[in-house]
């Protein structure tokens, strides 16, 4: 297992601004990511909820430690 801690920051895909939310990767691709947590973009007001979202799906779509949701 990789001992390096990896942190992924969430960004709004509509306005490209930071959501001010980060996720620390566990290494388990089947682990749920922020289940039933609502996040609101501070810039455009868009609200998102991650439902049935696994860490593997997050890692597949991450770009330079940034995830656009």
Short mmCIF file of C-alpha atoms in Angstrom, two decimals:
data_model
loop_
_atom_site.label_atom_id
_atom_site.label_comp_id
_atom_site.label_asym_id
_atom_site.label_seq_id
_atom_site.Cartn_x
_atom_site.Cartn_y
_atom_site.Cartn_z
CA UNK A 1 0.00 0.00 0.00
CA UNK A 2 1.17 3.49 -0.81
CA UNK A 3 2.09 5.42 2.36
CA UNK A 4 1.72 8.77 0.58
CA UNK A 5 -1.45 10.65 1.54
CA UNK A 6 -3.38 11.89 -1.46
CA UNK A 7 -5.95 14.66 -1.11
CA UNK A 8 -8.47 15.50 -3.83
CA UNK A 9 -10.14 18.91 -3.92
CA UNK A 10 -13.68 19.36 -5.26
CA UNK A 11 -14.47 22.09 -7.82
CA UNK A 12 -17.74 23.22 -9.38
CA UNK A 13 -17.86 22.11 -13.02
CA UNK A 14 -20.21 24.98 -13.90
CA UNK A 15 -18.11 27.94 -12.71
CA UNK A 16 -14.75 26.15 -12.07
CA UNK A 17 -14.45 27.61 -8.54
CA UNK A 18 -13.33 25.64 -5.48
CA UNK A 19 -16.06 24.05 -3.36
CA UNK A 20 -13.72 24.34 -0.33
CA UNK A 21 -14.15 20.57 0.25
CA UNK A 22 -11.32 18.03 0.18
CA UNK A 23 -11.28 14.23 0.32
CA UNK A 24 -8.39 12.10 1.60
CA UNK A 25 -8.00 8.91 -0.46
CA UNK A 26 -8.19 5.66 1.56
CA UNK A 27 -6.91 3.27 -1.12
CA UNK A 28 -10.09 1.14 -1.11
CA UNK A 29 -11.78 1.65 -4.50
CA UNK A 30 -15.14 0.35 -3.15
CA UNK A 31 -15.27 2.80 -0.23
CA UNK A 32 -18.20 5.29 -0.38
CA UNK A 33 -17.20 8.94 -0.86
CA UNK A 34 -19.03 11.52 1.28
CA UNK A 35 -22.34 9.63 1.33
CA UNK A 36 -25.46 11.81 1.67
CA UNK A 37 -23.45 15.04 2.02
CA UNK A 38 -24.83 18.12 0.28
CA UNK A 39 -22.30 20.63 -1.06
CA UNK A 40 -23.12 24.12 -2.27
CA UNK A 41 -20.93 26.19 -4.57
CA UNK A 42 -20.09 29.47 -2.87
CA UNK A 43 -19.88 31.27 -6.19
CA UNK A 44 -22.84 30.16 -8.36
CA UNK A 45 -25.10 28.57 -5.70
CA UNK A 46 -25.31 25.14 -7.38
CA UNK A 47 -26.07 22.30 -4.90
CA UNK A 48 -24.73 18.73 -5.31
CA UNK A 49 -25.14 15.45 -3.43
CA UNK A 50 -22.92 12.39 -3.93
CA UNK A 51 -25.19 9.32 -3.91
CA UNK A 52 -23.81 5.77 -4.32
CA UNK A 53 -20.45 7.23 -5.31
CA UNK A 54 -17.37 5.03 -4.81
CA UNK A 55 -13.74 6.05 -4.45
CA UNK A 56 -12.82 4.19 -7.65
CA UNK A 57 -15.19 6.39 -9.67
CA UNK A 58 -13.63 9.48 -8.09
CA UNK A 59 -10.08 8.37 -8.91
CA UNK A 60 -10.99 7.56 -12.52
CA UNK A 61 -12.16 11.14 -13.19
CA UNK A 62 -9.68 13.18 -11.15
CA UNK A 63 -7.50 15.75 -12.99
CA UNK A 64 -4.33 17.01 -11.23
CA UNK A 65 -5.81 16.33 -7.76
CA UNK A 66 -8.96 18.26 -8.74
CA UNK A 67 -12.40 16.72 -9.20
CA UNK A 68 -15.03 18.74 -11.06
CA UNK A 69 -18.51 17.87 -9.83
#
